[in-house]
mmCIF file of C-alpha atoms and ligand atoms in Angstrom:
data_model
loop_
_atom_site.group_PDB
_atom_site.id
_atom_site.type_symbol
_atom_site.label_atom_id
_atom_site.label_comp_id
_atom_site.label_asym_id
_atom_site.label_seq_id
_atom_site.Cartn_x
_atom_site.Cartn_y
_atom_site.Cartn_z
ATOM 1 C CA MET A 1 -7.480 -5.412 26.592
ATOM 2 C CA ILE A 2 -4.136 -4.652 25.478
ATOM 3 C CA ARG A 3 -2.150 -3.636 28.453
ATOM 4 C CA VAL A 4 0.122 -0.841 27.384
ATOM 5 C CA GLY A 5 2.924 1.292 29.471
ATOM 6 C CA LEU A 6 3.779 5.087 27.615
ATOM 7 C CA THR A 7 7.242 6.839 28.528
ATOM 8 C CA GLY A 8 7.594 10.423 28.007
ATOM 9 C CA LEU A 9 5.028 12.911 29.295
ATOM 10 C CA GLY A 10 6.213 16.041 27.957
ATOM 11 C CA TYR A 11 4.137 17.994 25.400
ATOM 12 C CA TRP A 12 3.467 15.056 22.913
ATOM 13 C CA GLY A 13 3.243 12.079 25.368
ATOM 14 C CA PRO A 14 -0.168 13.114 27.237
ATOM 15 C CA ASN A 15 -1.934 13.284 23.853
ATOM 16 C CA LEU A 16 -0.794 9.633 23.165
ATOM 17 C CA ALA A 17 -1.903 9.270 26.735
ATOM 18 C CA ARG A 18 -5.227 10.192 26.348
ATOM 19 C CA ASN A 19 -5.771 7.891 23.310
ATOM 20 C CA PHE A 20 -4.368 4.857 24.926
ATOM 21 C CA ASP A 21 -6.180 5.180 27.979
ATOM 22 C CA ASP A 22 -9.859 5.557 25.782
ATOM 23 C CA LEU A 23 -8.755 2.525 23.270
ATOM 24 C CA ALA A 24 -6.383 0.193 25.760
ATOM 25 C CA ASP A 25 -5.465 -0.332 29.019
ATOM 26 C CA LEU A 26 -2.813 2.166 30.088
ATOM 27 C CA ARG A 27 -1.004 0.350 32.890
ATOM 28 C CA TRP A 28 2.103 2.233 33.200
ATOM 29 C CA LEU A 29 3.291 6.129 32.892
ATOM 30 C CA CYS A 30 6.924 6.862 33.107
ATOM 31 C CA ASP A 31 8.852 9.790 32.752
ATOM 32 C CA LEU A 32 12.412 10.785 34.278
ATOM 33 C CA SER A 33 10.934 14.135 35.654
ATOM 34 C CA PRO A 34 8.927 13.888 39.128
ATOM 35 C CA GLU A 35 7.013 16.979 37.896
ATOM 36 C CA GLN A 36 5.771 15.400 34.895
ATOM 37 C CA ARG A 37 4.789 12.307 36.516
ATOM 38 C CA GLU A 38 2.937 14.128 39.295
ATOM 39 C CA ARG A 39 1.512 16.247 36.759
ATOM 40 C CA TYR A 40 -0.546 13.555 34.871
ATOM 41 C CA ALA A 41 -0.826 11.288 38.015
ATOM 42 C CA ARG A 42 -4.665 12.724 38.871
ATOM 43 C CA ARG A 43 -5.562 12.558 35.081
ATOM 44 C CA PHE A 44 -4.624 8.730 34.672
ATOM 45 C CA PRO A 45 -5.569 7.554 37.817
ATOM 46 C CA ALA A 46 -5.158 3.886 37.220
ATOM 47 C CA ALA A 47 -1.894 3.972 35.535
ATOM 48 C CA ARG A 48 1.107 3.278 37.655
ATOM 49 C CA LEU A 49 3.764 5.626 37.504
ATOM 50 C CA THR A 50 7.548 5.433 37.365
ATOM 51 C CA GLY A 51 10.886 7.464 36.481
ATOM 52 C CA ASP A 52 12.847 3.986 35.682
ATOM 53 C CA PHE A 53 11.857 2.418 32.163
ATOM 54 C CA ASP A 54 12.975 -0.887 33.729
ATOM 55 C CA GLU A 55 10.324 -1.284 36.044
ATOM 56 C CA LEU A 56 7.980 -0.989 33.457
ATOM 57 C CA LEU A 57 9.505 -3.488 31.042
ATOM 58 C CA ALA A 58 9.644 -5.864 33.710
ATOM 59 C CA ASP A 59 5.974 -6.375 34.159
ATOM 60 C CA PRO A 60 5.168 -9.362 32.541
ATOM 61 C CA GLU A 61 2.015 -8.729 31.510
ATOM 62 C CA LEU A 62 2.652 -5.387 29.493
ATOM 63 C CA ASP A 63 1.625 -5.973 26.071
ATOM 64 C CA ALA A 64 3.567 -2.723 24.115
ATOM 65 C CA VAL A 65 5.586 0.240 25.170
ATOM 66 C CA VAL A 66 4.850 3.712 23.586
ATOM 67 C CA VAL A 67 8.303 5.744 23.420
ATOM 68 C CA ALA A 68 7.274 9.980 23.507
ATOM 69 C CA THR A 69 10.778 11.011 25.030
ATOM 70 C CA PRO A 70 13.095 13.249 22.750
ATOM 71 C CA VAL A 71 14.358 11.807 19.501
ATOM 72 C CA VAL A 72 17.727 11.037 20.485
ATOM 73 C CA THR A 73 16.491 8.468 23.061
ATOM 74 C CA HIS A 74 14.149 6.695 20.715
ATOM 75 C CA PHE A 75 16.364 4.192 19.507
ATOM 76 C CA GLU A 76 17.757 3.145 22.869
ATOM 77 C CA LEU A 77 14.175 3.219 24.542
ATOM 78 C CA ALA A 78 12.583 0.995 21.775
ATOM 79 C CA LYS A 79 15.250 -1.383 21.752
ATOM 80 C CA ARG A 80 15.321 -1.956 25.210
ATOM 81 C CA ALA A 81 11.424 -2.871 24.748
ATOM 82 C CA LEU A 82 11.756 -4.784 21.827
ATOM 83 C CA LEU A 83 14.298 -6.934 23.613
ATOM 84 C CA ALA A 84 11.740 -7.379 26.547
ATOM 85 C CA GLY A 85 9.470 -8.897 24.363
ATOM 86 C CA LYS A 86 7.106 -6.006 24.254
ATOM 87 C CA HIS A 87 5.386 -4.514 20.891
ATOM 88 C CA VAL A 88 6.513 -1.157 20.012
ATOM 89 C CA PHE A 89 5.267 2.479 19.058
ATOM 90 C CA VAL A 90 7.930 4.997 18.960
ATOM 91 C CA GLU A 91 7.328 8.588 17.872
ATOM 92 C CA LYS A 92 9.057 10.017 14.654
ATOM 93 C CA PRO A 93 11.687 9.354 13.490
ATOM 94 C CA PRO A 94 12.556 5.927 15.171
ATOM 95 C CA ALA A 95 16.072 6.405 15.359
ATOM 96 C CA VAL A 96 18.846 9.120 14.114
ATOM 97 C CA ALA A 97 20.914 6.693 12.132
ATOM 98 C CA GLY A 98 19.561 4.411 9.256
ATOM 99 C CA ALA A 99 21.332 1.563 10.543
ATOM 100 C CA GLU A 100 19.881 2.130 13.767
ATOM 101 C CA ALA A 101 16.259 2.134 12.397
ATOM 102 C CA ASP A 102 17.420 -1.034 10.284
ATOM 103 C CA GLU A 103 18.642 -2.813 13.469
ATOM 104 C CA LEU A 104 14.916 -1.989 15.354
ATOM 105 C CA VAL A 105 13.309 -3.517 11.922
ATOM 106 C CA SER A 106 15.616 -6.672 12.315
ATOM 107 C CA LEU A 107 14.731 -7.009 15.651
ATOM 108 C CA ALA A 108 11.422 -6.780 15.768
ATOM 109 C CA GLU A 109 10.873 -9.237 12.592
ATOM 110 C CA GLU A 110 13.157 -11.681 14.611
ATOM 111 C CA ARG A 111 10.812 -11.442 17.674
ATOM 112 C CA ASP A 112 7.244 -10.989 15.631
ATOM 113 C CA LEU A 113 6.731 -7.585 17.548
ATOM 114 C CA VAL A 114 4.980 -4.810 16.039
ATOM 115 C CA LEU A 115 7.199 -1.587 15.608
ATOM 116 C CA LEU A 116 5.522 1.372 14.525
ATOM 117 C CA PRO A 117 7.040 4.473 14.189
ATOM 118 C CA GLY A 118 4.352 7.414 14.953
ATOM 119 C CA HIS A 119 4.326 9.135 11.528
ATOM 120 C CA LEU A 120 0.832 11.005 12.189
ATOM 121 C CA LEU A 121 0.519 12.554 8.810
ATOM 122 C CA LEU A 122 0.041 9.215 6.960
ATOM 123 C CA TYR A 123 -2.979 8.960 9.459
ATOM 124 C CA HIS A 124 -4.617 12.537 8.205
ATOM 125 C CA PRO A 125 -7.700 11.364 5.878
ATOM 126 C CA GLY A 126 -7.057 14.279 3.525
ATOM 127 C CA VAL A 127 -3.278 12.345 2.984
ATOM 128 C CA ARG A 128 -5.039 9.086 2.783
ATOM 129 C CA LYS A 129 -7.530 10.309 0.032
ATOM 130 C CA LEU A 130 -4.612 11.482 -1.635
ATOM 131 C CA LYS A 131 -2.989 8.647 -1.915
ATOM 132 C CA GLU A 132 -6.135 6.799 -2.720
ATOM 133 C CA ILE A 133 -6.113 9.192 -5.407
ATOM 134 C CA VAL A 134 -2.795 8.917 -6.858
ATOM 135 C CA ASP A 135 -2.846 5.049 -6.334
ATOM 136 C CA SER A 136 -6.242 5.041 -8.535
ATOM 137 C CA GLY A 137 -4.425 6.353 -11.450
ATOM 138 C CA ALA A 138 -6.549 9.622 -11.557
ATOM 139 C CA LEU A 139 -3.714 12.100 -11.845
ATOM 140 C CA GLY A 140 -1.860 9.714 -14.459
ATOM 141 C CA GLU A 141 1.819 9.255 -14.268
ATOM 142 C CA VAL A 142 3.584 11.449 -10.978
ATOM 143 C CA LEU A 143 5.622 14.025 -12.398
ATOM 144 C CA TYR A 144 6.911 15.330 -9.328
ATOM 145 C CA LEU A 145 5.609 16.279 -5.670
ATOM 146 C CA TYR A 146 6.598 18.921 -3.695
ATOM 147 C CA GLY A 147 6.223 20.070 -0.014
ATOM 148 C CA ASN A 148 5.704 23.501 2.010
ATOM 149 C CA ARG A 149 6.284 23.185 5.611
ATOM 150 C CA GLN A 150 7.135 26.862 6.750
ATOM 151 C CA ASN A 151 6.344 29.182 9.680
ATOM 152 C CA LEU A 152 7.808 31.655 11.694
ATOM 153 C CA GLY A 153 8.630 29.409 14.619
ATOM 154 C CA GLN A 154 9.121 27.670 16.705
ATOM 155 C CA ILE A 155 12.945 27.801 16.614
ATOM 156 C CA ARG A 156 14.542 24.724 17.599
ATOM 157 C CA LYS A 157 18.245 24.781 19.024
ATOM 158 C CA ASP A 158 18.672 20.794 19.368
ATOM 159 C CA GLU A 159 17.398 19.773 15.683
ATOM 160 C CA ASN A 160 17.517 21.437 12.553
ATOM 161 C CA ALA A 161 14.404 22.324 10.022
ATOM 162 C CA LEU A 162 15.372 19.124 7.971
ATOM 163 C CA TRP A 163 14.820 16.538 10.957
ATOM 164 C CA SER A 164 12.295 19.013 12.977
ATOM 165 C CA LEU A 165 9.872 19.957 9.792
ATOM 166 C CA GLY A 166 11.493 17.499 7.039
ATOM 167 C CA VAL A 167 10.464 14.189 8.426
ATOM 168 C CA HIS A 168 6.562 14.639 8.295
ATOM 169 C CA ASP A 169 6.748 15.756 4.419
ATOM 170 C CA LEU A 170 9.353 13.034 3.457
ATOM 171 C CA SER A 171 6.800 10.570 5.335
ATOM 172 C CA VAL A 172 4.243 11.460 2.879
ATOM 173 C CA ILE A 173 6.338 12.062 -0.307
ATOM 174 C CA LEU A 174 7.556 8.163 0.459
ATOM 175 C CA HIS A 175 4.369 7.048 0.915
ATOM 176 C CA VAL A 176 2.879 8.870 -2.143
ATOM 177 C CA ILE A 177 5.710 7.674 -4.293
ATOM 178 C CA GLY A 178 5.860 4.313 -2.439
ATOM 179 C CA ASP A 179 9.689 4.124 -3.446
ATOM 180 C CA GLU A 180 13.100 5.111 -2.208
ATOM 181 C CA PRO A 181 14.767 7.874 -3.891
ATOM 182 C CA SER A 182 18.358 6.955 -5.748
ATOM 183 C CA HIS A 183 19.241 10.801 -5.500
ATOM 184 C CA VAL A 184 18.915 13.729 -2.676
ATOM 185 C CA TRP A 185 20.647 16.846 -2.203
ATOM 186 C CA ALA A 186 19.954 19.512 0.176
ATOM 187 C CA ARG A 187 21.231 22.892 0.753
ATOM 188 C CA GLY A 188 20.249 25.251 4.128
ATOM 189 C CA GLU A 189 21.629 28.249 6.255
ATOM 190 C CA SER A 190 21.973 28.679 10.142
ATOM 191 C CA PHE A 191 20.845 32.011 10.277
ATOM 192 C CA LEU A 192 19.710 31.954 14.227
ATOM 193 C CA ASN A 193 21.728 29.407 16.126
ATOM 194 C CA PRO A 194 25.334 28.041 14.383
ATOM 195 C CA GLY A 195 24.857 24.515 12.898
ATOM 196 C CA VAL A 196 21.395 24.179 13.111
ATOM 197 C CA GLU A 197 19.828 25.304 9.834
ATOM 198 C CA ASP A 198 16.427 27.355 10.274
ATOM 199 C CA VAL A 199 16.083 27.044 6.296
ATOM 200 C CA VAL A 200 16.247 23.797 4.300
ATOM 201 C CA PHE A 201 15.496 23.057 0.398
ATOM 202 C CA CYS A 202 15.597 19.547 -0.438
ATOM 203 C CA TYR A 203 15.890 17.796 -4.050
ATOM 204 C CA LEU A 204 14.886 13.848 -4.294
ATOM 205 C CA ARG A 205 14.732 11.848 -7.276
ATOM 206 C CA PHE A 206 13.175 8.581 -7.653
ATOM 207 C CA PRO A 207 13.762 5.976 -10.181
ATOM 208 C CA SER A 208 10.852 6.343 -11.690
ATOM 209 C CA GLY A 209 12.155 9.569 -12.774
ATOM 210 C CA ALA A 210 9.725 11.533 -10.633
ATOM 211 C CA ILE A 211 11.160 14.281 -8.618
ATOM 212 C CA ALA A 212 10.311 15.624 -5.194
ATOM 213 C CA HIS A 213 11.103 19.108 -3.542
ATOM 214 C CA MET A 214 10.667 20.437 0.457
ATOM 215 C CA HIS A 215 10.871 23.810 1.704
ATOM 216 C CA LEU A 216 11.332 23.806 5.190
ATOM 217 C CA SER A 217 11.550 26.563 7.237
ATOM 218 C CA TRP A 218 10.883 28.517 10.870
ATOM 219 C CA LEU A 219 11.754 31.695 9.412
ATOM 220 C CA ASP A 220 8.885 32.471 6.889
ATOM 221 C CA PRO A 221 6.186 35.066 7.004
ATOM 222 C CA HIS A 222 3.726 32.250 5.482
ATOM 223 C CA LYS A 223 2.342 29.615 7.611
ATOM 224 C CA MET A 224 2.435 26.350 5.037
ATOM 225 C CA ARG A 225 1.568 22.812 5.233
ATOM 226 C CA LYS A 226 0.943 21.614 1.834
ATOM 227 C CA MET A 227 1.859 19.046 -0.210
ATOM 228 C CA THR A 228 1.157 19.348 -4.325
ATOM 229 C CA VAL A 229 1.642 16.719 -6.675
ATOM 230 C CA VAL A 230 1.676 17.023 -10.335
ATOM 231 C CA GLY A 231 0.729 14.005 -12.720
ATOM 232 C CA ARG A 232 0.727 14.037 -16.104
ATOM 233 C CA GLU A 233 -3.373 14.042 -16.473
ATOM 234 C CA ARG A 234 -4.187 16.032 -13.036
ATOM 235 C CA MET A 235 -3.125 17.533 -10.114
ATOM 236 C CA ALA A 236 -3.760 17.458 -6.665
ATOM 237 C CA VAL A 237 -3.128 19.575 -3.691
ATOM 238 C CA PHE A 238 -3.386 18.545 0.297
ATOM 239 C CA ASP A 239 -3.519 21.729 2.381
ATOM 240 C CA ASP A 240 -3.707 21.347 6.216
ATOM 241 C CA MET A 241 -4.139 25.006 6.516
ATOM 242 C CA GLU A 242 -7.633 25.083 4.797
ATOM 243 C CA LEU A 243 -10.470 24.307 6.990
ATOM 244 C CA GLU A 244 -12.997 22.509 4.585
ATOM 245 C CA ARG A 245 -10.963 22.057 1.412
ATOM 246 C CA LYS A 246 -8.363 19.904 2.630
ATOM 247 C CA LEU A 247 -7.470 18.274 -0.885
ATOM 248 C CA THR A 248 -8.285 19.701 -3.893
ATOM 249 C CA VAL A 249 -8.149 17.804 -7.376
ATOM 250 C CA TYR A 250 -7.369 20.254 -10.476
ATOM 251 C CA GLU A 251 -8.219 19.039 -13.722
ATOM 252 C CA LYS A 252 -5.032 20.672 -15.464
ATOM 253 C CA ALA A 253 -2.752 19.256 -17.683
ATOM 254 C CA PRO A 254 -0.368 19.520 -20.922
ATOM 255 C CA GLU A 255 -2.055 17.751 -24.042
ATOM 256 C CA GLN A 256 -0.688 17.242 -27.695
ATOM 257 C CA PRO A 257 -4.015 17.341 -29.773
ATOM 258 C CA ALA A 258 -3.686 15.629 -33.057
ATOM 259 C CA GLU A 259 -4.491 19.253 -34.763
ATOM 260 C CA THR A 260 -1.875 20.968 -33.061
ATOM 261 C CA TYR A 261 1.076 18.562 -35.015
ATOM 262 C CA GLY A 262 2.669 18.019 -31.677
ATOM 263 C CA GLU A 263 2.629 21.157 -30.022
ATOM 264 C CA TRP A 264 1.716 21.381 -26.604
ATOM 265 C CA ARG A 265 -1.237 23.161 -25.095
ATOM 266 C CA THR A 266 -2.842 23.207 -21.816
ATOM 267 C CA ARG A 267 -6.094 22.129 -20.573
ATOM 268 C CA THR A 268 -8.170 23.346 -17.794
ATOM 269 C CA GLY A 269 -11.168 21.995 -16.387
ATOM 270 C CA ASP A 270 -13.316 21.552 -13.302
ATOM 271 C CA ILE A 271 -11.711 21.942 -9.993
ATOM 272 C CA HIS A 272 -13.060 19.257 -7.413
ATOM 273 C CA SER A 273 -12.736 19.213 -3.709
ATOM 274 C CA PRO A 274 -13.449 15.393 -2.196
ATOM 275 C CA LYS A 275 -14.997 15.353 1.403
ATOM 276 C CA ILE A 276 -12.519 14.452 4.099
ATOM 277 C CA PRO A 277 -13.467 13.052 7.089
ATOM 278 C CA ASN A 278 -12.804 14.997 10.495
ATOM 279 C CA ASP A 279 -11.428 12.131 12.212
ATOM 280 C CA GLU A 280 -8.597 12.656 14.380
ATOM 281 C CA PRO A 281 -5.402 11.330 12.805
ATOM 282 C CA LEU A 282 -3.667 10.761 16.289
ATOM 283 C CA ARG A 283 -6.798 8.376 17.109
ATOM 284 C CA LEU A 284 -6.337 6.525 13.833
ATOM 285 C CA GLU A 285 -2.633 5.813 14.322
ATOM 286 C CA VAL A 286 -3.211 4.764 17.999
ATOM 287 C CA GLN A 287 -6.095 2.520 16.575
ATOM 288 C CA HIS A 288 -3.691 1.106 13.885
ATOM 289 C CA PHE A 289 -0.764 0.367 16.312
ATOM 290 C CA LEU A 290 -3.604 -1.557 18.597
ATOM 291 C CA SER A 291 -5.272 -3.717 15.336
ATOM 292 C CA LEU A 292 -1.371 -4.793 14.668
ATOM 293 C CA VAL A 293 -0.749 -5.859 18.166
ATOM 294 C CA GLU A 294 -4.373 -7.880 18.031
ATOM 295 C CA GLY A 295 -2.753 -9.807 14.583
ATOM 296 C CA ALA A 296 -4.416 -7.697 11.799
ATOM 297 C CA GLY A 297 -2.494 -6.284 8.544
ATOM 298 C CA ASP A 298 1.278 -6.303 7.686
ATOM 299 C CA ARG A 299 2.950 -5.682 11.191
ATOM 300 C CA PHE A 300 6.499 -4.873 9.410
ATOM 301 C CA GLU A 301 5.034 -2.606 6.647
ATOM 302 C CA GLY A 302 5.236 0.509 9.075
ATOM 303 C CA ALA A 303 8.699 -0.134 10.843
ATOM 304 C CA ARG A 304 10.172 -0.640 7.162
ATOM 305 C CA ALA A 305 8.443 2.919 6.173
ATOM 306 C CA GLY A 306 10.080 4.430 8.874
ATOM 307 C CA ALA A 307 13.339 3.181 8.408
ATOM 308 C CA THR A 308 13.264 4.287 4.597
ATOM 309 C CA VAL A 309 12.679 7.725 6.226
ATOM 310 C CA VAL A 310 15.728 7.533 8.536
ATOM 311 C CA ARG A 311 17.834 6.619 6.049
ATOM 312 C CA THR A 312 16.627 9.188 3.467
ATOM 313 C CA LEU A 313 16.636 12.040 6.278
ATOM 314 C CA GLU A 314 20.325 11.013 6.589
ATOM 315 C CA ALA A 315 21.037 10.963 3.189
ATOM 316 C CA LEU A 316 19.472 14.580 3.202
ATOM 317 C CA GLN A 317 21.832 15.397 6.150
ATOM 318 C CA GLU A 318 25.024 14.530 4.450
ATOM 319 C CA SER A 319 24.148 16.082 1.597
ATOM 320 C CA LEU A 320 23.400 19.684 3.505
ATOM 321 C CA VAL A 321 26.758 19.432 5.370
ATOM 322 C CA LYS A 322 28.518 18.434 2.176
ATOM 323 C CA GLU A 323 27.302 21.399 0.763
ATOM 324 C CA GLU A 324 27.964 23.771 3.432
ATOM 325 C CA LYS A 325 31.902 22.935 3.562
ATOM 326 C CA ALA A 326 31.921 22.922 -0.388
ATOM 327 C CA LEU A 327 30.849 26.572 -0.243
ATOM 328 C CA ALA A 328 32.772 27.762 3.319
ATOM 329 C CA PRO A 329 35.981 25.414 2.876
ATOM 330 C CA GLY A 330 37.946 27.894 5.000
ATOM 331 C CA GLU A 331 35.615 27.352 7.957
ATOM 332 C CA ALA A 332 35.045 23.798 7.660
HETATM 333 N N1 NAD B 1 3.769 13.092 15.643
HETATM 334 C C1 NAD B 1 3.778 14.319 15.934
HETATM 335 O O1 NAD B 1 3.037 15.291 15.214
HETATM 336 C C2 NAD B 1 4.733 15.095 17.115
HETATM 337 C C3 NAD B 1 4.334 16.405 17.799
HETATM 338 C C4 NAD B 1 4.873 16.488 18.859
HETATM 339 C C5 NAD B 1 5.988 15.796 19.027
HETATM 340 N N2 NAD B 1 6.370 14.468 18.851
HETATM 341 C C6 NAD B 1 7.508 13.644 19.134
HETATM 342 O O2 NAD B 1 7.120 13.245 20.541
HETATM 343 C C7 NAD B 1 8.620 13.227 21.031
HETATM 344 C C8 NAD B 1 8.430 13.955 22.611
HETATM 345 O O3 NAD B 1 8.763 15.352 22.184
HETATM 346 P P1 NAD B 1 8.015 16.256 22.948
HETATM 347 O O4 NAD B 1 7.591 17.673 22.120
HETATM 348 O O5 NAD B 1 7.003 15.750 23.879
HETATM 349 O O6 NAD B 1 9.316 16.563 23.819
HETATM 350 P P2 NAD B 1 9.152 17.105 25.234
HETATM 351 O O7 NAD B 1 10.814 17.728 25.567
HETATM 352 O O8 NAD B 1 8.112 18.031 25.824
HETATM 353 O O9 NAD B 1 9.076 15.699 26.401
HETATM 354 C C9 NAD B 1 9.688 14.574 26.453
HETATM 355 C C10 NAD B 1 9.655 14.140 27.976
HETATM 356 O O10 NAD B 1 10.466 13.015 27.988
HETATM 357 C C11 NAD B 1 10.948 13.058 29.394
HETATM 358 N N3 NAD B 1 12.117 12.142 29.065
HETATM 359 C C12 NAD B 1 13.694 11.917 28.731
HETATM 360 N N4 NAD B 1 14.064 11.292 28.498
HETATM 361 C C13 NAD B 1 13.543 10.114 28.919
HETATM 362 C C14 NAD B 1 13.998 9.011 29.361
HETATM 363 N N5 NAD B 1 14.950 8.337 29.048
HETATM 364 N N6 NAD B 1 12.779 8.214 29.973
HETATM 365 C C15 NAD B 1 11.783 9.012 30.073
HETATM 366 N N7 NAD B 1 11.296 9.841 30.370
HETATM 367 C C16 NAD B 1 12.108 10.458 29.443
HETATM 368 C C17 NAD B 1 10.916 13.990 29.394
HETATM 369 O O11 NAD B 1 11.448 14.366 31.222
HETATM 370 C C18 NAD B 1 10.106 14.866 29.211
HETATM 371 O O12 NAD B 1 8.775 14.850 29.854
HETATM 372 C C19 NAD B 1 9.528 13.539 20.193
HETATM 373 O O13 NAD B 1 9.867 12.333 19.291
HETATM 374 C C20 NAD B 1 8.898 14.213 18.846
HETATM 375 O O14 NAD B 1 9.445 14.091 17.822
HETATM 376 C C21 NAD B 1 5.690 14.196 17.771
#
């Protein structure tokens, strides 16, 4: 059984701990806060507790480290774990700068260690099905796609809507397109906390000519968790707010029938909703990490994809700042 140590027992870490405890040997739990350690001591009695990350790294029997601490600490903790020779599962995003994410990938490759950033949505059975449908060619050439991630709250002070919400949709957009954008643009506003954009609109263009958009906001009347993909032949919508119809494929497209002599018409047909298994994405993610550690699959694919997400977020952030300065030069 793979021996795992987990650091970060805040809101999210215990969910990871539950799955690693079920599927592997959860040996260590680490958190700077004694209250958090105490809180989970009884729930995971077989795990040793520490506030010192180095103690966990020094365990020669430990195979893998799970990092579920705040985003700004990811790079440093993941790097130390890789340098200590441990496989690493790190919550998303793996770093806050592209160069740091690339450094983690290089370290993992040099040492032949798994580095998996926790892009949970990629394990959602609905997103997996969407990718399968796009790759099968059923939608035809993908022209554009867009994500809606809106709600009222949770209002953050430490991260803007781009980094907090955009990381999810961006991982899906890059996964579906299977390429890095050649051009990005972002615009947003900080209505509540100065310097922390609550609403962000993003535009991305890919070498294929496909484009993508993201509407990210925690100041919105609608709770939306949606990704729409428009292909030349069909269109598909993944809607995580739907209980049963998570994915819908629309037989809708423009066409130029011979009898219209080059004029565009629209074609509408059946609306189809494939069955999506009810599997817990987090469990699938943890299973994937453990299988990579055991030697199955490409151990660096997820790490490279995670680094692309960070590089793209960084480029979008640069655009956001540039646009803000251009609009308010006196205040810059
Ligand atoms: N995949 C998802 O859907 C999802 C959802 C929520 C959060 N997350 C990610 O999980 C991570 C944690 O988020 P959270 O909401 O649980 O944060 P949190 O603030 O609730 O918890 C973080 C915990 O880490 C501890 N900590 C901080 N620095 C530490 C260090 N250097 N060593 C050990 N412990 C340390 C804190 O004491 C705290 O208990 C973030 O990266 C976040 O992006 C992912």
